[in-house]
């Protein structure tokens, strides 16, 4: 699941999930440029320079030694292009996950495939037993992704989003 230098890559039928590197910032700035991607999460698209700074922080890792920050970019194998990312914040046996697919690639099942692949990757090693995602109640596409990854509504809420869960409580 991981190497000494961060998360291990993984693959799905159409996607290669590659560990985040600062060098991906330029391409990812284009992938994430659509303001509509921030409808439910807030904020605005970041420039390549802003993404580089964020990727530097993310790849450096959490300042909390009990928390791991694992981030992957998603490369569409047949196209060789980046199309989004998945991430996991891991604390002991619990991983909180998130996913974003660029607007150009939405509606093709990539987010469902990536999230399901991420869950399988995280749980495959046995250390992660519980996976949680936070989904805005009006974001039907994200709810469909969570369900496709095997998560179910928990009825628990945090910051206006419902927790979806797979595994132990």
PDB file of C-alpha atoms in Angstrom:
ATOM      1  CA  UNK A   1       0.000   0.000   0.000  1.00  0.00           C
ATOM      2  CA  UNK A   2       2.857   2.426   0.727  1.00  0.00           C
ATOM      3  CA  UNK A   3       6.542   2.757   0.233  1.00  0.00           C
ATOM      4  CA  UNK A   4       9.047   4.488   2.460  1.00  0.00           C
ATOM      5  CA  UNK A   5       8.511   7.603   0.349  1.00  0.00           C
ATOM      6  CA  UNK A   6       4.728   7.844   0.382  1.00  0.00           C
ATOM      7  CA  UNK A   7       1.786   6.069  -1.154  1.00  0.00           C
ATOM      8  CA  UNK A   8       2.298   3.307  -3.672  1.00  0.00           C
ATOM      9  CA  UNK A   9       0.814   3.685  -7.133  1.00  0.00           C
ATOM     10  CA  UNK A  10      -2.200   1.617  -8.098  1.00  0.00           C
ATOM     11  CA  UNK A  11      -4.184   1.015 -11.260  1.00  0.00           C
ATOM     12  CA  UNK A  12      -7.737   0.379 -12.351  1.00  0.00           C
ATOM     13  CA  UNK A  13      -9.044  -0.820 -15.705  1.00  0.00           C
ATOM     14  CA  UNK A  14      -8.492   2.566 -17.390  1.00  0.00           C
ATOM     15  CA  UNK A  15      -6.562   4.669 -14.896  1.00  0.00           C
ATOM     16  CA  UNK A  16      -3.108   4.810 -13.377  1.00  0.00           C
ATOM     17  CA  UNK A  17      -3.074   6.446  -9.947  1.00  0.00           C
ATOM     18  CA  UNK A  18       0.379   7.958  -9.575  1.00  0.00           C
ATOM     19  CA  UNK A  19       1.659   9.393  -6.290  1.00  0.00           C
ATOM     20  CA  UNK A  20       1.435  13.174  -6.320  1.00  0.00           C
ATOM     21  CA  UNK A  21       4.532  15.098  -7.363  1.00  0.00           C
ATOM     22  CA  UNK A  22       5.040  18.858  -7.449  1.00  0.00           C
ATOM     23  CA  UNK A  23       5.851  18.559 -11.163  1.00  0.00           C
ATOM     24  CA  UNK A  24       2.190  17.738 -11.882  1.00  0.00           C
ATOM     25  CA  UNK A  25       1.033  21.243 -10.906  1.00  0.00           C
ATOM     26  CA  UNK A  26       1.082  22.764 -14.405  1.00  0.00           C
ATOM     27  CA  UNK A  27      -1.019  20.020 -15.981  1.00  0.00           C
ATOM     28  CA  UNK A  28      -3.329  19.755 -12.970  1.00  0.00           C
ATOM     29  CA  UNK A  29      -3.991  23.522 -13.017  1.00  0.00           C
ATOM     30  CA  UNK A  30      -5.554  22.989 -16.445  1.00  0.00           C
ATOM     31  CA  UNK A  31      -7.440  19.847 -15.342  1.00  0.00           C
ATOM     32  CA  UNK A  32      -8.904  21.671 -12.323  1.00  0.00           C
ATOM     33  CA  UNK A  33      -9.512  25.055 -13.994  1.00  0.00           C
ATOM     34  CA  UNK A  34     -13.318  24.877 -14.237  1.00  0.00           C
ATOM     35  CA  UNK A  35     -14.943  26.958 -11.447  1.00  0.00           C
ATOM     36  CA  UNK A  36     -17.879  24.499 -11.428  1.00  0.00           C
ATOM     37  CA  UNK A  37     -15.600  21.982  -9.671  1.00  0.00           C
ATOM     38  CA  UNK A  38     -15.892  24.180  -6.571  1.00  0.00           C
ATOM     39  CA  UNK A  39     -19.689  24.404  -6.477  1.00  0.00           C
ATOM     40  CA  UNK A  40     -20.024  22.139  -3.435  1.00  0.00           C
ATOM     41  CA  UNK A  41     -16.617  22.574  -1.814  1.00  0.00           C
ATOM     42  CA  UNK A  42     -16.122  26.322  -2.110  1.00  0.00           C
ATOM     43  CA  UNK A  43     -13.040  28.129  -3.223  1.00  0.00           C
ATOM     44  CA  UNK A  44     -11.852  28.762  -6.750  1.00  0.00           C
ATOM     45  CA  UNK A  45      -9.459  27.174  -9.224  1.00  0.00           C
ATOM     46  CA  UNK A  46      -5.814  27.521  -8.237  1.00  0.00           C
ATOM     47  CA  UNK A  47      -3.042  28.677 -10.531  1.00  0.00           C
ATOM     48  CA  UNK A  48      -0.143  26.382 -11.335  1.00  0.00           C
ATOM     49  CA  UNK A  49       1.969  28.366  -8.859  1.00  0.00           C
ATOM     50  CA  UNK A  50      -0.640  27.949  -6.102  1.00  0.00           C
ATOM     51  CA  UNK A  51      -0.931  24.233  -6.859  1.00  0.00           C
ATOM     52  CA  UNK A  52       2.864  23.858  -6.723  1.00  0.00           C
ATOM     53  CA  UNK A  53       2.867  25.385  -3.233  1.00  0.00           C
ATOM     54  CA  UNK A  54      -0.003  23.122  -2.141  1.00  0.00           C
ATOM     55  CA  UNK A  55       1.643  20.045  -3.658  1.00  0.00           C
ATOM     56  CA  UNK A  56       4.882  20.893  -1.830  1.00  0.00           C
ATOM     57  CA  UNK A  57       2.966  20.905   1.466  1.00  0.00           C
ATOM     58  CA  UNK A  58       1.037  17.743   0.633  1.00  0.00           C
ATOM     59  CA  UNK A  59       4.064  15.748  -0.517  1.00  0.00           C
ATOM     60  CA  UNK A  60       6.008  16.840   2.576  1.00  0.00           C
ATOM     61  CA  UNK A  61       3.374  15.032   4.643  1.00  0.00           C
ATOM     62  CA  UNK A  62       1.315  15.795   7.679  1.00  0.00           C
ATOM     63  CA  UNK A  63       2.997  17.548  10.597  1.00  0.00           C
ATOM     64  CA  UNK A  64       1.110  15.072  12.800  1.00  0.00           C
ATOM     65  CA  UNK A  65       3.126  11.824  12.888  1.00  0.00           C
ATOM     66  CA  UNK A  66      -0.079   9.844  13.535  1.00  0.00           C
ATOM     67  CA  UNK A  67      -1.671  11.079  10.306  1.00  0.00           C
ATOM     68  CA  UNK A  68      -0.657  10.203   6.751  1.00  0.00           C
ATOM     69  CA  UNK A  69      -1.491  12.297   3.695  1.00  0.00           C
ATOM     70  CA  UNK A  70      -1.661  10.144   0.577  1.00  0.00           C
ATOM     71  CA  UNK A  71      -2.402  11.833  -2.727  1.00  0.00           C
ATOM     72  CA  UNK A  72      -2.495  10.466  -6.260  1.00  0.00           C
ATOM     73  CA  UNK A  73      -3.114  12.031  -9.662  1.00  0.00           C
ATOM     74  CA  UNK A  74      -5.234  10.065 -12.101  1.00  0.00           C
ATOM     75  CA  UNK A  75      -3.797   9.398 -15.532  1.00  0.00           C
ATOM     76  CA  UNK A  76      -6.044   8.031 -18.267  1.00  0.00           C
ATOM     77  CA  UNK A  77      -3.857   5.257 -19.576  1.00  0.00           C
ATOM     78  CA  UNK A  78      -5.045   5.360 -23.212  1.00  0.00           C
ATOM     79  CA  UNK A  79      -4.674   9.136 -23.449  1.00  0.00           C
ATOM     80  CA  UNK A  80      -1.603   9.634 -21.266  1.00  0.00           C
ATOM     81  CA  UNK A  81      -3.289  12.703 -19.764  1.00  0.00           C
ATOM     82  CA  UNK A  82      -4.084  13.590 -16.176  1.00  0.00           C
ATOM     83  CA  UNK A  83      -7.793  13.820 -15.425  1.00  0.00           C
ATOM     84  CA  UNK A  84      -8.130  14.367 -11.672  1.00  0.00           C
ATOM     85  CA  UNK A  85      -6.988  13.089  -8.318  1.00  0.00           C
ATOM     86  CA  UNK A  86      -7.861  10.950  -5.323  1.00  0.00           C
ATOM     87  CA  UNK A  87      -6.611  11.394  -1.805  1.00  0.00           C
ATOM     88  CA  UNK A  88      -6.719   9.726   1.584  1.00  0.00           C
ATOM     89  CA  UNK A  89      -5.981  11.034   5.042  1.00  0.00           C
ATOM     90  CA  UNK A  90      -5.110   7.967   7.075  1.00  0.00           C
ATOM     91  CA  UNK A  91      -5.176   7.858  10.852  1.00  0.00           C
ATOM     92  CA  UNK A  92      -4.675   4.378  12.233  1.00  0.00           C
ATOM     93  CA  UNK A  93      -7.256   2.024  10.690  1.00  0.00           C
ATOM     94  CA  UNK A  94      -9.408   4.883   9.314  1.00  0.00           C
ATOM     95  CA  UNK A  95      -8.993   6.597   5.957  1.00  0.00           C
ATOM     96  CA  UNK A  96     -10.968   9.655   4.906  1.00  0.00           C
ATOM     97  CA  UNK A  97     -11.040   9.888   1.129  1.00  0.00           C
ATOM     98  CA  UNK A  98     -11.900  12.418  -1.551  1.00  0.00           C
ATOM     99  CA  UNK A  99     -11.869  12.528  -5.351  1.00  0.00           C
ATOM    100  CA  UNK A 100     -12.080  15.121  -8.089  1.00  0.00           C
ATOM    101  CA  UNK A 101     -12.342  14.537 -11.811  1.00  0.00           C
ATOM    102  CA  UNK A 102     -11.780  17.451 -14.167  1.00  0.00           C
ATOM    103  CA  UNK A 103     -14.917  18.735 -15.916  1.00  0.00           C
ATOM    104  CA  UNK A 104     -13.701  17.512 -19.315  1.00  0.00           C
ATOM    105  CA  UNK A 105     -13.658  13.904 -18.072  1.00  0.00           C
ATOM    106  CA  UNK A 106     -16.852  13.840 -16.016  1.00  0.00           C
ATOM    107  CA  UNK A 107     -19.712  11.558 -16.978  1.00  0.00           C
ATOM    108  CA  UNK A 108     -17.431   8.749 -18.174  1.00  0.00           C
ATOM    109  CA  UNK A 109     -17.245   6.754 -14.936  1.00  0.00           C
ATOM    110  CA  UNK A 110     -13.674   7.754 -14.117  1.00  0.00           C
ATOM    111  CA  UNK A 111     -14.506   9.076 -10.631  1.00  0.00           C
ATOM    112  CA  UNK A 112     -16.406   5.880  -9.739  1.00  0.00           C
ATOM    113  CA  UNK A 113     -13.566   3.742 -11.060  1.00  0.00           C
ATOM    114  CA  UNK A 114     -10.922   5.782  -9.232  1.00  0.00           C
ATOM    115  CA  UNK A 115     -12.783   5.851  -5.906  1.00  0.00           C
ATOM    116  CA  UNK A 116     -13.497   2.108  -6.024  1.00  0.00           C
ATOM    117  CA  UNK A 117      -9.847   1.482  -6.902  1.00  0.00           C
ATOM    118  CA  UNK A 118      -8.700   3.695  -4.055  1.00  0.00           C
ATOM    119  CA  UNK A 119     -10.919   1.879  -1.538  1.00  0.00           C
ATOM    120  CA  UNK A 120      -9.659  -1.508  -2.741  1.00  0.00           C
ATOM    121  CA  UNK A 121      -6.062  -0.266  -2.584  1.00  0.00           C
ATOM    122  CA  UNK A 122      -6.456   1.112   0.945  1.00  0.00           C
ATOM    123  CA  UNK A 123      -8.262  -1.924   2.333  1.00  0.00           C
ATOM    124  CA  UNK A 124      -6.144  -4.435   0.434  1.00  0.00           C
ATOM    125  CA  UNK A 125      -3.228  -4.171   2.814  1.00  0.00           C
ATOM    126  CA  UNK A 126      -5.386  -4.864   5.874  1.00  0.00           C
ATOM    127  CA  UNK A 127      -4.252  -1.831   7.879  1.00  0.00           C
ATOM    128  CA  UNK A 128      -7.187   0.354   6.795  1.00  0.00           C
ATOM    129  CA  UNK A 129     -10.477  -1.098   8.006  1.00  0.00           C
ATOM    130  CA  UNK A 130     -12.772   1.923   7.732  1.00  0.00           C
ATOM    131  CA  UNK A 131     -13.147   4.317   4.826  1.00  0.00           C
ATOM    132  CA  UNK A 132     -15.095   7.567   5.125  1.00  0.00           C
ATOM    133  CA  UNK A 133     -16.075  10.174   2.549  1.00  0.00           C
ATOM    134  CA  UNK A 134     -17.868  13.469   3.134  1.00  0.00           C
ATOM    135  CA  UNK A 135     -20.573  14.212   0.547  1.00  0.00           C
ATOM    136  CA  UNK A 136     -22.609  17.396   0.167  1.00  0.00           C
ATOM    137  CA  UNK A 137     -26.328  16.496   0.301  1.00  0.00           C
ATOM    138  CA  UNK A 138     -27.012  18.204  -3.054  1.00  0.00           C
ATOM    139  CA  UNK A 139     -24.121  16.560  -4.904  1.00  0.00           C
ATOM    140  CA  UNK A 140     -25.835  13.559  -6.515  1.00  0.00           C
ATOM    141  CA  UNK A 141     -22.814  12.675  -8.671  1.00  0.00           C
ATOM    142  CA  UNK A 142     -20.537  12.484  -5.629  1.00  0.00           C
ATOM    143  CA  UNK A 143     -23.099  10.352  -3.776  1.00  0.00           C
ATOM    144  CA  UNK A 144     -23.122   7.984  -6.756  1.00  0.00           C
ATOM    145  CA  UNK A 145     -19.324   7.790  -6.651  1.00  0.00           C
ATOM    146  CA  UNK A 146     -19.357   7.006  -2.919  1.00  0.00           C
ATOM    147  CA  UNK A 147     -21.960   4.276  -3.452  1.00  0.00           C
ATOM    148  CA  UNK A 148     -19.987   2.797  -6.361  1.00  0.00           C
ATOM    149  CA  UNK A 149     -16.954   2.601  -4.055  1.00  0.00           C
ATOM    150  CA  UNK A 150     -18.999   0.560  -1.569  1.00  0.00           C
ATOM    151  CA  UNK A 151     -19.672   3.305   0.962  1.00  0.00           C
ATOM    152  CA  UNK A 152     -23.103   3.813   2.522  1.00  0.00           C
ATOM    153  CA  UNK A 153     -24.759   6.801   4.148  1.00  0.00           C
ATOM    154  CA  UNK A 154     -24.029   6.901   7.861  1.00  0.00           C
ATOM    155  CA  UNK A 155     -26.594   9.499   8.926  1.00  0.00           C
ATOM    156  CA  UNK A 156     -23.714  11.423  10.531  1.00  0.00           C
ATOM    157  CA  UNK A 157     -23.056  15.016   9.470  1.00  0.00           C
ATOM    158  CA  UNK A 158     -20.032  17.278   9.627  1.00  0.00           C
ATOM    159  CA  UNK A 159     -19.795  20.822   8.266  1.00  0.00           C
ATOM    160  CA  UNK A 160     -22.974  20.383   6.216  1.00  0.00           C
ATOM    161  CA  UNK A 161     -21.832  17.160   4.564  1.00  0.00           C
ATOM    162  CA  UNK A 162     -22.972  13.621   5.221  1.00  0.00           C
ATOM    163  CA  UNK A 163     -20.418  10.975   6.092  1.00  0.00           C
ATOM    164  CA  UNK A 164     -20.485   7.902   3.939  1.00  0.00           C
ATOM    165  CA  UNK A 165     -18.768   4.874   5.415  1.00  0.00           C
ATOM    166  CA  UNK A 166     -17.435   1.438   4.612  1.00  0.00           C
ATOM    167  CA  UNK A 167     -16.234  -0.811   7.377  1.00  0.00           C
ATOM    168  CA  UNK A 168     -16.185  -0.677  11.147  1.00  0.00           C
ATOM    169  CA  UNK A 169     -17.611   2.180  13.170  1.00  0.00           C
TER     170      UNK A 169
END
